[in-house]
Amino acid sequence: MAELAAPAFLETGAGRRLAYHRLEGTGPGVVFLGGFMSDMEGTKARHLEAWCQTRGRAFLRFDYTGHGQSSGRFEDGAIGDWAEDAEAALTALTEGAQIVVGSSMGGWIALLLAKRRPEKLAGLVTIAAAPDFTEDGYWAGFSPEERAALLGDGQIAVPSDYGAPYIITRRLIEEARDHFILRTPLSLALPTRFLQGTEDDAVPMERALTLLSHAQGDNLSLHLLKGADHSFSSPSALLALEEALESVFAALASRL
């Protein structure tokens, strides 16, 4: 296996050190936002980088605080922190409006960016977007005993299909309530493509339908890929991701 290239680092105003890889190229560029406990070396991020490189298009991937090669501990982070990281990277490392691709938790963060920094987003693609998952997934699914342990001890360990248990902290649950997407109006005045696998066991297909129904905009669509799982990294899933990006670029070109 080839050795991974060393990242560059961005020192943010919040005192965090974010690892990133950036391709120079034409705009609008593409920015990839990874998921919960994932990093920028995953299949989708690397595939998009190669896709952009062959087209001479700018591309950015990075690790949130406590993820991958960035500073900090995962269990100290929360949705607001990671959204701040994404905004800092978008501001400091890109020129002009970007097409943001958010996977799972990255979809939640991408939607927050669309609300907070609309001038920096030209288009949006989400993959198994998981807005409000801390409340509607974890908290709603905890037993009374688990909730008591979380509130009393400040954290609990939750089994994961991807390796070691996830440490879910009280701060993660409570801080996320300031950043909900599905409980406040969501206007997306930009080309938006939601992607979702029908065999996703982490983010149910119904969640994608809820998001599509909740969002308001004149250029929104949902692509359900039969058989795709949460990783959305099979050849057919990666092709669907490329097609979603091409659709966004085409929509932007039609506005010129």
PDB file of C-alpha atoms in Angstrom:
ATOM      1  CA  MET A   1       0.000   0.000   0.000  1.00  0.00           C
ATOM      2  CA  ALA A   2       1.396   3.389  -1.002  1.00  0.00           C
ATOM      3  CA  GLU A   3       2.408   5.712   1.804  1.00  0.00           C
ATOM      4  CA  LEU A   4      -0.027   8.562   2.294  1.00  0.00           C
ATOM      5  CA  ALA A   5       1.215  12.039   1.457  1.00  0.00           C
ATOM      6  CA  ALA A   6       1.815  14.310   4.434  1.00  0.00           C
ATOM      7  CA  PRO A   7      -0.950  16.867   4.945  1.00  0.00           C
ATOM      8  CA  ALA A   8      -0.665  20.596   5.307  1.00  0.00           C
ATOM      9  CA  PHE A   9      -2.088  22.204   8.453  1.00  0.00           C
ATOM     10  CA  LEU A  10      -4.392  25.147   9.107  1.00  0.00           C
ATOM     11  CA  GLU A  11      -4.189  26.923  12.453  1.00  0.00           C
ATOM     12  CA  THR A  12      -7.694  28.211  13.176  1.00  0.00           C
ATOM     13  CA  GLY A  13      -8.761  31.210  15.197  1.00  0.00           C
ATOM     14  CA  ALA A  14     -10.098  28.794  17.808  1.00  0.00           C
ATOM     15  CA  GLY A  15      -6.607  27.395  18.345  1.00  0.00           C
ATOM     16  CA  ARG A  16      -7.160  24.137  16.481  1.00  0.00           C
ATOM     17  CA  ARG A  17      -4.766  22.551  14.004  1.00  0.00           C
ATOM     18  CA  LEU A  18      -6.597  21.058  11.042  1.00  0.00           C
ATOM     19  CA  ALA A  19      -4.881  18.647   8.665  1.00  0.00           C
ATOM     20  CA  TYR A  20      -5.850  19.076   5.014  1.00  0.00           C
ATOM     21  CA  HIS A  21      -5.033  18.287   1.402  1.00  0.00           C
ATOM     22  CA  ARG A  22      -5.853  20.806  -1.314  1.00  0.00           C
ATOM     23  CA  LEU A  23      -5.756  20.718  -5.096  1.00  0.00           C
ATOM     24  CA  GLU A  24      -5.405  23.938  -7.006  1.00  0.00           C
ATOM     25  CA  GLY A  25      -7.748  24.289  -9.963  1.00  0.00           C
ATOM     26  CA  THR A  26     -10.661  26.091 -11.496  1.00  0.00           C
ATOM     27  CA  GLY A  27     -13.772  27.013  -9.564  1.00  0.00           C
ATOM     28  CA  PRO A  28     -16.195  26.420  -8.236  1.00  0.00           C
ATOM     29  CA  GLY A  29     -14.131  23.889  -6.364  1.00  0.00           C
ATOM     30  CA  VAL A  30     -15.354  20.859  -4.426  1.00  0.00           C
ATOM     31  CA  VAL A  31     -15.020  20.545  -0.643  1.00  0.00           C
ATOM     32  CA  PHE A  32     -15.534  17.175   1.055  1.00  0.00           C
ATOM     33  CA  LEU A  33     -16.896  16.954   4.605  1.00  0.00           C
ATOM     34  CA  GLY A  34     -16.455  13.554   6.234  1.00  0.00           C
ATOM     35  CA  GLY A  35     -18.589  11.769   8.759  1.00  0.00           C
ATOM     36  CA  PHE A  36     -18.584  11.021  12.472  1.00  0.00           C
ATOM     37  CA  MET A  37     -15.264   9.403  13.519  1.00  0.00           C
ATOM     38  CA  SER A  38     -14.116   9.233   9.882  1.00  0.00           C
ATOM     39  CA  ASP A  39     -11.193  10.974   8.229  1.00  0.00           C
ATOM     40  CA  MET A  40     -10.151  12.521   4.934  1.00  0.00           C
ATOM     41  CA  GLU A  41      -8.404   9.360   3.694  1.00  0.00           C
ATOM     42  CA  GLY A  42     -11.634   7.470   2.988  1.00  0.00           C
ATOM     43  CA  THR A  43     -12.736   6.083  -0.364  1.00  0.00           C
ATOM     44  CA  LYS A  44     -15.193   8.863  -1.235  1.00  0.00           C
ATOM     45  CA  ALA A  45     -12.800  11.691  -0.400  1.00  0.00           C
ATOM     46  CA  ARG A  46      -9.951  10.163  -2.393  1.00  0.00           C
ATOM     47  CA  HIS A  47     -12.248   9.299  -5.305  1.00  0.00           C
ATOM     48  CA  LEU A  48     -13.524  12.877  -5.501  1.00  0.00           C
ATOM     49  CA  GLU A  49      -9.985  14.201  -5.354  1.00  0.00           C
ATOM     50  CA  ALA A  50      -9.001  12.073  -8.349  1.00  0.00           C
ATOM     51  CA  TRP A  51     -12.199  13.058 -10.164  1.00  0.00           C
ATOM     52  CA  CYS A  52     -11.466  16.749  -9.654  1.00  0.00           C
ATOM     53  CA  GLN A  53      -7.805  16.350 -10.588  1.00  0.00           C
ATOM     54  CA  THR A  54      -8.647  14.873 -13.990  1.00  0.00           C
ATOM     55  CA  ARG A  55     -10.894  17.880 -14.629  1.00  0.00           C
ATOM     56  CA  GLY A  56      -8.502  20.528 -13.384  1.00  0.00           C
ATOM     57  CA  ARG A  57     -10.938  21.510 -10.661  1.00  0.00           C
ATOM     58  CA  ALA A  58     -10.031  22.748  -7.190  1.00  0.00           C
ATOM     59  CA  PHE A  59     -10.632  20.296  -4.344  1.00  0.00           C
ATOM     60  CA  LEU A  60     -10.286  20.324  -0.556  1.00  0.00           C
ATOM     61  CA  ARG A  61     -10.482  17.540   2.033  1.00  0.00           C
ATOM     62  CA  PHE A  62      -9.613  17.933   5.713  1.00  0.00           C
ATOM     63  CA  ASP A  63      -9.975  16.352   9.149  1.00  0.00           C
ATOM     64  CA  TYR A  64     -12.149  17.858  11.865  1.00  0.00           C
ATOM     65  CA  THR A  65     -10.680  18.384  15.320  1.00  0.00           C
ATOM     66  CA  GLY A  66     -10.188  15.019  17.011  1.00  0.00           C
ATOM     67  CA  HIS A  67     -10.398  13.177  13.693  1.00  0.00           C
ATOM     68  CA  GLY A  68      -7.617  11.757  11.552  1.00  0.00           C
ATOM     69  CA  GLN A  69      -4.448  13.843  11.664  1.00  0.00           C
ATOM     70  CA  SER A  70      -5.902  17.008  13.185  1.00  0.00           C
ATOM     71  CA  SER A  71      -5.287  18.139  16.755  1.00  0.00           C
ATOM     72  CA  GLY A  72      -7.462  17.339  19.737  1.00  0.00           C
ATOM     73  CA  ARG A  73      -9.326  14.355  21.132  1.00  0.00           C
ATOM     74  CA  PHE A  74     -12.477  13.068  19.488  1.00  0.00           C
ATOM     75  CA  GLU A  75     -14.362  12.815  22.787  1.00  0.00           C
ATOM     76  CA  ASP A  76     -13.778  16.509  23.494  1.00  0.00           C
ATOM     77  CA  GLY A  77     -15.528  17.582  20.291  1.00  0.00           C
ATOM     78  CA  ALA A  78     -19.131  18.375  19.399  1.00  0.00           C
ATOM     79  CA  ILE A  79     -21.190  19.336  16.360  1.00  0.00           C
ATOM     80  CA  GLY A  80     -20.619  23.053  16.852  1.00  0.00           C
ATOM     81  CA  ASP A  81     -16.853  22.572  17.045  1.00  0.00           C
ATOM     82  CA  TRP A  82     -16.749  20.534  13.848  1.00  0.00           C
ATOM     83  CA  ALA A  83     -18.994  23.024  12.069  1.00  0.00           C
ATOM     84  CA  GLU A  84     -16.559  25.769  13.130  1.00  0.00           C
ATOM     85  CA  ASP A  85     -13.712  23.690  11.713  1.00  0.00           C
ATOM     86  CA  ALA A  86     -15.546  23.338   8.403  1.00  0.00           C
ATOM     87  CA  GLU A  87     -16.285  27.050   8.229  1.00  0.00           C
ATOM     88  CA  ALA A  88     -12.656  27.909   9.031  1.00  0.00           C
ATOM     89  CA  ALA A  89     -11.386  25.578   6.304  1.00  0.00           C
ATOM     90  CA  LEU A  90     -13.926  26.859   3.785  1.00  0.00           C
ATOM     91  CA  THR A  91     -12.982  30.467   4.542  1.00  0.00           C
ATOM     92  CA  ALA A  92      -9.213  30.127   4.680  1.00  0.00           C
ATOM     93  CA  LEU A  93      -8.535  27.454   2.077  1.00  0.00           C
ATOM     94  CA  THR A  94     -10.950  28.140  -0.791  1.00  0.00           C
ATOM     95  CA  GLU A  95     -11.570  30.978  -3.224  1.00  0.00           C
ATOM     96  CA  GLY A  96     -15.143  31.950  -4.020  1.00  0.00           C
ATOM     97  CA  ALA A  97     -18.232  29.779  -3.718  1.00  0.00           C
ATOM     98  CA  GLN A  98     -17.744  25.995  -3.520  1.00  0.00           C
ATOM     99  CA  ILE A  99     -19.731  22.832  -4.102  1.00  0.00           C
ATOM    100  CA  VAL A 100     -19.802  21.137  -0.711  1.00  0.00           C
ATOM    101  CA  VAL A 101     -20.152  17.357  -0.499  1.00  0.00           C
ATOM    102  CA  GLY A 102     -21.110  16.150   2.978  1.00  0.00           C
ATOM    103  CA  SER A 103     -21.197  12.503   4.031  1.00  0.00           C
ATOM    104  CA  SER A 104     -23.351  11.384   6.987  1.00  0.00           C
ATOM    105  CA  MET A 105     -22.507  13.847   9.804  1.00  0.00           C
ATOM    106  CA  GLY A 106     -20.761  15.874   7.109  1.00  0.00           C
ATOM    107  CA  GLY A 107     -24.176  16.266   5.502  1.00  0.00           C
ATOM    108  CA  TRP A 108     -25.456  17.858   8.712  1.00  0.00           C
ATOM    109  CA  ILE A 109     -22.465  20.195   8.790  1.00  0.00           C
ATOM    110  CA  ALA A 110     -22.884  21.030   5.092  1.00  0.00           C
ATOM    111  CA  LEU A 111     -26.486  22.033   5.752  1.00  0.00           C
ATOM    112  CA  LEU A 112     -25.342  24.240   8.631  1.00  0.00           C
ATOM    113  CA  LEU A 113     -22.863  25.925   6.286  1.00  0.00           C
ATOM    114  CA  ALA A 114     -25.622  26.459   3.734  1.00  0.00           C
ATOM    115  CA  LYS A 115     -27.601  28.317   6.385  1.00  0.00           C
ATOM    116  CA  ARG A 116     -24.717  30.262   7.901  1.00  0.00           C
ATOM    117  CA  ARG A 117     -22.470  30.985   4.905  1.00  0.00           C
ATOM    118  CA  PRO A 118     -24.711  30.834   1.821  1.00  0.00           C
ATOM    119  CA  GLU A 119     -22.357  33.102  -0.132  1.00  0.00           C
ATOM    120  CA  LYS A 120     -19.641  30.414   0.098  1.00  0.00           C
ATOM    121  CA  LEU A 121     -21.778  27.599  -1.304  1.00  0.00           C
ATOM    122  CA  ALA A 122     -22.499  27.304  -5.023  1.00  0.00           C
ATOM    123  CA  GLY A 123     -24.029  23.836  -4.741  1.00  0.00           C
ATOM    124  CA  LEU A 124     -24.592  21.015  -2.298  1.00  0.00           C
ATOM    125  CA  VAL A 125     -24.409  17.223  -2.422  1.00  0.00           C
ATOM    126  CA  THR A 126     -25.144  15.088   0.633  1.00  0.00           C
ATOM    127  CA  ILE A 127     -24.517  11.367   1.053  1.00  0.00           C
ATOM    128  CA  ALA A 128     -26.676   9.657   3.684  1.00  0.00           C
ATOM    129  CA  ALA A 129     -27.068  13.015   5.413  1.00  0.00           C
ATOM    130  CA  ALA A 130     -27.580  12.623   9.155  1.00  0.00           C
ATOM    131  CA  PRO A 131     -28.908  15.918  10.536  1.00  0.00           C
ATOM    132  CA  ASP A 132     -29.904  15.810  14.210  1.00  0.00           C
ATOM    133  CA  PHE A 133     -28.602  12.222  14.596  1.00  0.00           C
ATOM    134  CA  THR A 134     -27.370  12.889  18.127  1.00  0.00           C
ATOM    135  CA  GLU A 135     -30.954  13.463  19.251  1.00  0.00           C
ATOM    136  CA  ASP A 136     -33.032  11.287  16.935  1.00  0.00           C
ATOM    137  CA  GLY A 137     -30.512   8.445  16.754  1.00  0.00           C
ATOM    138  CA  TYR A 138     -28.454   8.232  19.923  1.00  0.00           C
ATOM    139  CA  TRP A 139     -30.531  10.025  22.574  1.00  0.00           C
ATOM    140  CA  ALA A 140     -33.852   8.681  21.329  1.00  0.00           C
ATOM    141  CA  GLY A 141     -32.413   5.165  21.242  1.00  0.00           C
ATOM    142  CA  PHE A 142     -30.830   5.177  24.692  1.00  0.00           C
ATOM    143  CA  SER A 143     -32.524   3.243  27.473  1.00  0.00           C
ATOM    144  CA  PRO A 144     -33.358   5.047  30.735  1.00  0.00           C
ATOM    145  CA  GLU A 145     -30.272   3.410  32.257  1.00  0.00           C
ATOM    146  CA  GLU A 146     -28.036   4.603  29.435  1.00  0.00           C
ATOM    147  CA  ARG A 147     -29.401   8.137  29.684  1.00  0.00           C
ATOM    148  CA  ALA A 148     -28.766   8.148  33.427  1.00  0.00           C
ATOM    149  CA  ALA A 149     -25.202   6.905  32.905  1.00  0.00           C
ATOM    150  CA  LEU A 150     -24.558   9.534  30.238  1.00  0.00           C
ATOM    151  CA  LEU A 151     -25.852  12.359  32.397  1.00  0.00           C
ATOM    152  CA  GLY A 152     -24.128  11.092  35.522  1.00  0.00           C
ATOM    153  CA  ASP A 153     -20.763   9.995  34.133  1.00  0.00           C
ATOM    154  CA  GLY A 154     -20.576  12.434  31.256  1.00  0.00           C
ATOM    155  CA  GLN A 155     -20.128   9.731  28.627  1.00  0.00           C
ATOM    156  CA  ILE A 156     -20.990   6.196  27.567  1.00  0.00           C
ATOM    157  CA  ALA A 157     -19.432   3.777  25.089  1.00  0.00           C
ATOM    158  CA  VAL A 158     -21.659   2.733  22.187  1.00  0.00           C
ATOM    159  CA  PRO A 159     -20.842  -0.295  19.990  1.00  0.00           C
ATOM    160  CA  SER A 160     -19.803   0.505  16.422  1.00  0.00           C
ATOM    161  CA  ASP A 161     -19.876  -1.522  13.229  1.00  0.00           C
ATOM    162  CA  TYR A 162     -16.649   0.195  12.206  1.00  0.00           C
ATOM    163  CA  GLY A 163     -14.295  -0.954  14.991  1.00  0.00           C
ATOM    164  CA  ALA A 164     -13.828   0.321  18.540  1.00  0.00           C
ATOM    165  CA  PRO A 165     -16.892   1.616  20.415  1.00  0.00           C
ATOM    166  CA  TYR A 166     -17.805   5.264  19.969  1.00  0.00           C
ATOM    167  CA  ILE A 167     -17.532   7.432  23.066  1.00  0.00           C
ATOM    168  CA  ILE A 168     -20.739   9.482  23.211  1.00  0.00           C
ATOM    169  CA  THR A 169     -20.464  12.392  25.609  1.00  0.00           C
ATOM    170  CA  ARG A 170     -23.064  14.433  27.421  1.00  0.00           C
ATOM    171  CA  ARG A 171     -21.620  17.527  25.753  1.00  0.00           C
ATOM    172  CA  LEU A 172     -22.045  15.998  22.288  1.00  0.00           C
ATOM    173  CA  ILE A 173     -25.746  15.383  22.954  1.00  0.00           C
ATOM    174  CA  GLU A 174     -26.524  18.677  24.672  1.00  0.00           C
ATOM    175  CA  GLU A 175     -24.418  20.996  22.480  1.00  0.00           C
ATOM    176  CA  ALA A 176     -25.956  19.553  19.300  1.00  0.00           C
ATOM    177  CA  ARG A 177     -29.357  20.910  20.330  1.00  0.00           C
ATOM    178  CA  ASP A 178     -28.144  24.359  19.293  1.00  0.00           C
ATOM    179  CA  HIS A 179     -27.537  23.138  15.732  1.00  0.00           C
ATOM    180  CA  PHE A 180     -30.615  21.167  14.710  1.00  0.00           C
ATOM    181  CA  ILE A 181     -31.638  21.227  11.055  1.00  0.00           C
ATOM    182  CA  LEU A 182     -34.975  19.425  10.979  1.00  0.00           C
ATOM    183  CA  ARG A 183     -36.575  21.503  13.732  1.00  0.00           C
ATOM    184  CA  THR A 184     -36.135  24.902  12.070  1.00  0.00           C
ATOM    185  CA  PRO A 185     -36.890  26.134   8.525  1.00  0.00           C
ATOM    186  CA  LEU A 186     -34.370  25.049   5.887  1.00  0.00           C
ATOM    187  CA  SER A 187     -34.169  27.087   2.693  1.00  0.00           C
ATOM    188  CA  LEU A 188     -31.679  25.870   0.082  1.00  0.00           C
ATOM    189  CA  ALA A 189     -31.500  28.391  -2.740  1.00  0.00           C
ATOM    190  CA  LEU A 190     -28.780  26.457  -4.570  1.00  0.00           C
ATOM    191  CA  PRO A 191     -28.628  23.246  -6.613  1.00  0.00           C
ATOM    192  CA  THR A 192     -28.862  20.433  -4.064  1.00  0.00           C
ATOM    193  CA  ARG A 193     -28.632  16.680  -4.546  1.00  0.00           C
ATOM    194  CA  PHE A 194     -29.370  14.255  -1.712  1.00  0.00           C
ATOM    195  CA  LEU A 195     -27.951  10.722  -2.153  1.00  0.00           C
ATOM    196  CA  GLN A 196     -29.118   7.769  -0.084  1.00  0.00           C
ATOM    197  CA  GLY A 197     -28.655   4.000  -0.151  1.00  0.00           C
ATOM    198  CA  THR A 198     -31.687   1.784   0.420  1.00  0.00           C
ATOM    199  CA  GLU A 199     -29.639  -0.682   2.514  1.00  0.00           C
ATOM    200  CA  ASP A 200     -28.149   1.942   4.842  1.00  0.00           C
ATOM    201  CA  ASP A 201     -28.380   0.583   8.390  1.00  0.00           C
ATOM    202  CA  ALA A 202     -27.018   3.765  10.020  1.00  0.00           C
ATOM    203  CA  VAL A 203     -29.228   6.404   8.358  1.00  0.00           C
ATOM    204  CA  PRO A 204     -32.604   4.962   7.334  1.00  0.00           C
ATOM    205  CA  MET A 205     -33.972   5.731   3.895  1.00  0.00           C
ATOM    206  CA  GLU A 206     -36.938   7.436   5.564  1.00  0.00           C
ATOM    207  CA  ARG A 207     -34.547  10.040   6.966  1.00  0.00           C
ATOM    208  CA  ALA A 208     -33.651  11.142   3.451  1.00  0.00           C
ATOM    209  CA  LEU A 209     -37.326  11.478   2.583  1.00  0.00           C
ATOM    210  CA  THR A 210     -37.867  13.570   5.706  1.00  0.00           C
ATOM    211  CA  LEU A 211     -34.995  15.856   4.750  1.00  0.00           C
ATOM    212  CA  LEU A 212     -36.258  16.263   1.193  1.00  0.00           C
ATOM    213  CA  SER A 213     -39.741  17.106   2.465  1.00  0.00           C
ATOM    214  CA  HIS A 214     -38.384  19.562   5.040  1.00  0.00           C
ATOM    215  CA  ALA A 215     -36.039  21.480   2.741  1.00  0.00           C
ATOM    216  CA  GLN A 216     -37.357  24.318   0.606  1.00  0.00           C
ATOM    217  CA  GLY A 217     -35.823  25.198  -2.760  1.00  0.00           C
ATOM    218  CA  ASP A 218     -36.446  25.129  -6.498  1.00  0.00           C
ATOM    219  CA  ASN A 219     -33.574  22.790  -7.441  1.00  0.00           C
ATOM    220  CA  LEU A 220     -33.590  19.907  -4.964  1.00  0.00           C
ATOM    221  CA  SER A 221     -33.632  16.201  -5.728  1.00  0.00           C
ATOM    222  CA  LEU A 222     -33.144  12.881  -3.960  1.00  0.00           C
ATOM    223  CA  HIS A 223     -31.431   9.887  -5.570  1.00  0.00           C
ATOM    224  CA  LEU A 224     -32.139   6.545  -3.863  1.00  0.00           C
ATOM    225  CA  LEU A 225     -29.587   3.924  -4.879  1.00  0.00           C
ATOM    226  CA  LYS A 226     -30.991   0.432  -4.458  1.00  0.00           C
ATOM    227  CA  GLY A 227     -28.698  -1.860  -2.483  1.00  0.00           C
ATOM    228  CA  ALA A 228     -26.202   0.801  -1.409  1.00  0.00           C
ATOM    229  CA  ASP A 229     -25.105   0.789   2.230  1.00  0.00           C
ATOM    230  CA  HIS A 230     -23.963   3.594   4.509  1.00  0.00           C
ATOM    231  CA  SER A 231     -20.412   3.662   3.154  1.00  0.00           C
ATOM    232  CA  PHE A 232     -21.750   4.561  -0.309  1.00  0.00           C
ATOM    233  CA  SER A 233     -18.380   3.479  -1.721  1.00  0.00           C
ATOM    234  CA  SER A 234     -19.230   0.745  -4.219  1.00  0.00           C
ATOM    235  CA  PRO A 235     -18.512   1.424  -7.903  1.00  0.00           C
ATOM    236  CA  SER A 236     -22.202   2.133  -8.553  1.00  0.00           C
ATOM    237  CA  ALA A 237     -22.392   4.464  -5.551  1.00  0.00           C
ATOM    238  CA  LEU A 238     -19.288   6.383  -6.597  1.00  0.00           C
ATOM    239  CA  LEU A 239     -20.747   6.705 -10.090  1.00  0.00           C
ATOM    240  CA  ALA A 240     -23.969   8.110  -8.569  1.00  0.00           C
ATOM    241  CA  LEU A 241     -21.839  10.606  -6.640  1.00  0.00           C
ATOM    242  CA  GLU A 242     -20.091  11.707  -9.832  1.00  0.00           C
ATOM    243  CA  GLU A 243     -23.435  12.080 -11.594  1.00  0.00           C
ATOM    244  CA  ALA A 244     -24.795  14.181  -8.729  1.00  0.00           C
ATOM    245  CA  LEU A 245     -21.816  16.520  -8.988  1.00  0.00           C
ATOM    246  CA  GLU A 246     -22.169  16.745 -12.759  1.00  0.00           C
ATOM    247  CA  SER A 247     -25.845  17.599 -12.277  1.00  0.00           C
ATOM    248  CA  VAL A 248     -24.934  20.434  -9.897  1.00  0.00           C
ATOM    249  CA  PHE A 249     -22.307  21.787 -12.308  1.00  0.00           C
ATOM    250  CA  ALA A 250     -24.841  21.637 -15.148  1.00  0.00           C
ATOM    251  CA  ALA A 251     -27.416  23.515 -13.065  1.00  0.00           C
ATOM    252  CA  LEU A 252     -24.852  26.198 -12.280  1.00  0.00           C
ATOM    253  CA  ALA A 253     -23.850  26.500 -15.945  1.00  0.00           C
ATOM    254  CA  SER A 254     -27.489  26.956 -16.955  1.00  0.00           C
ATOM    255  CA  ARG A 255     -27.701  30.024 -14.721  1.00  0.00           C
ATOM    256  CA  LEU A 256     -24.898  31.802 -16.558  1.00  0.00           C
TER     257      LEU A 256
END
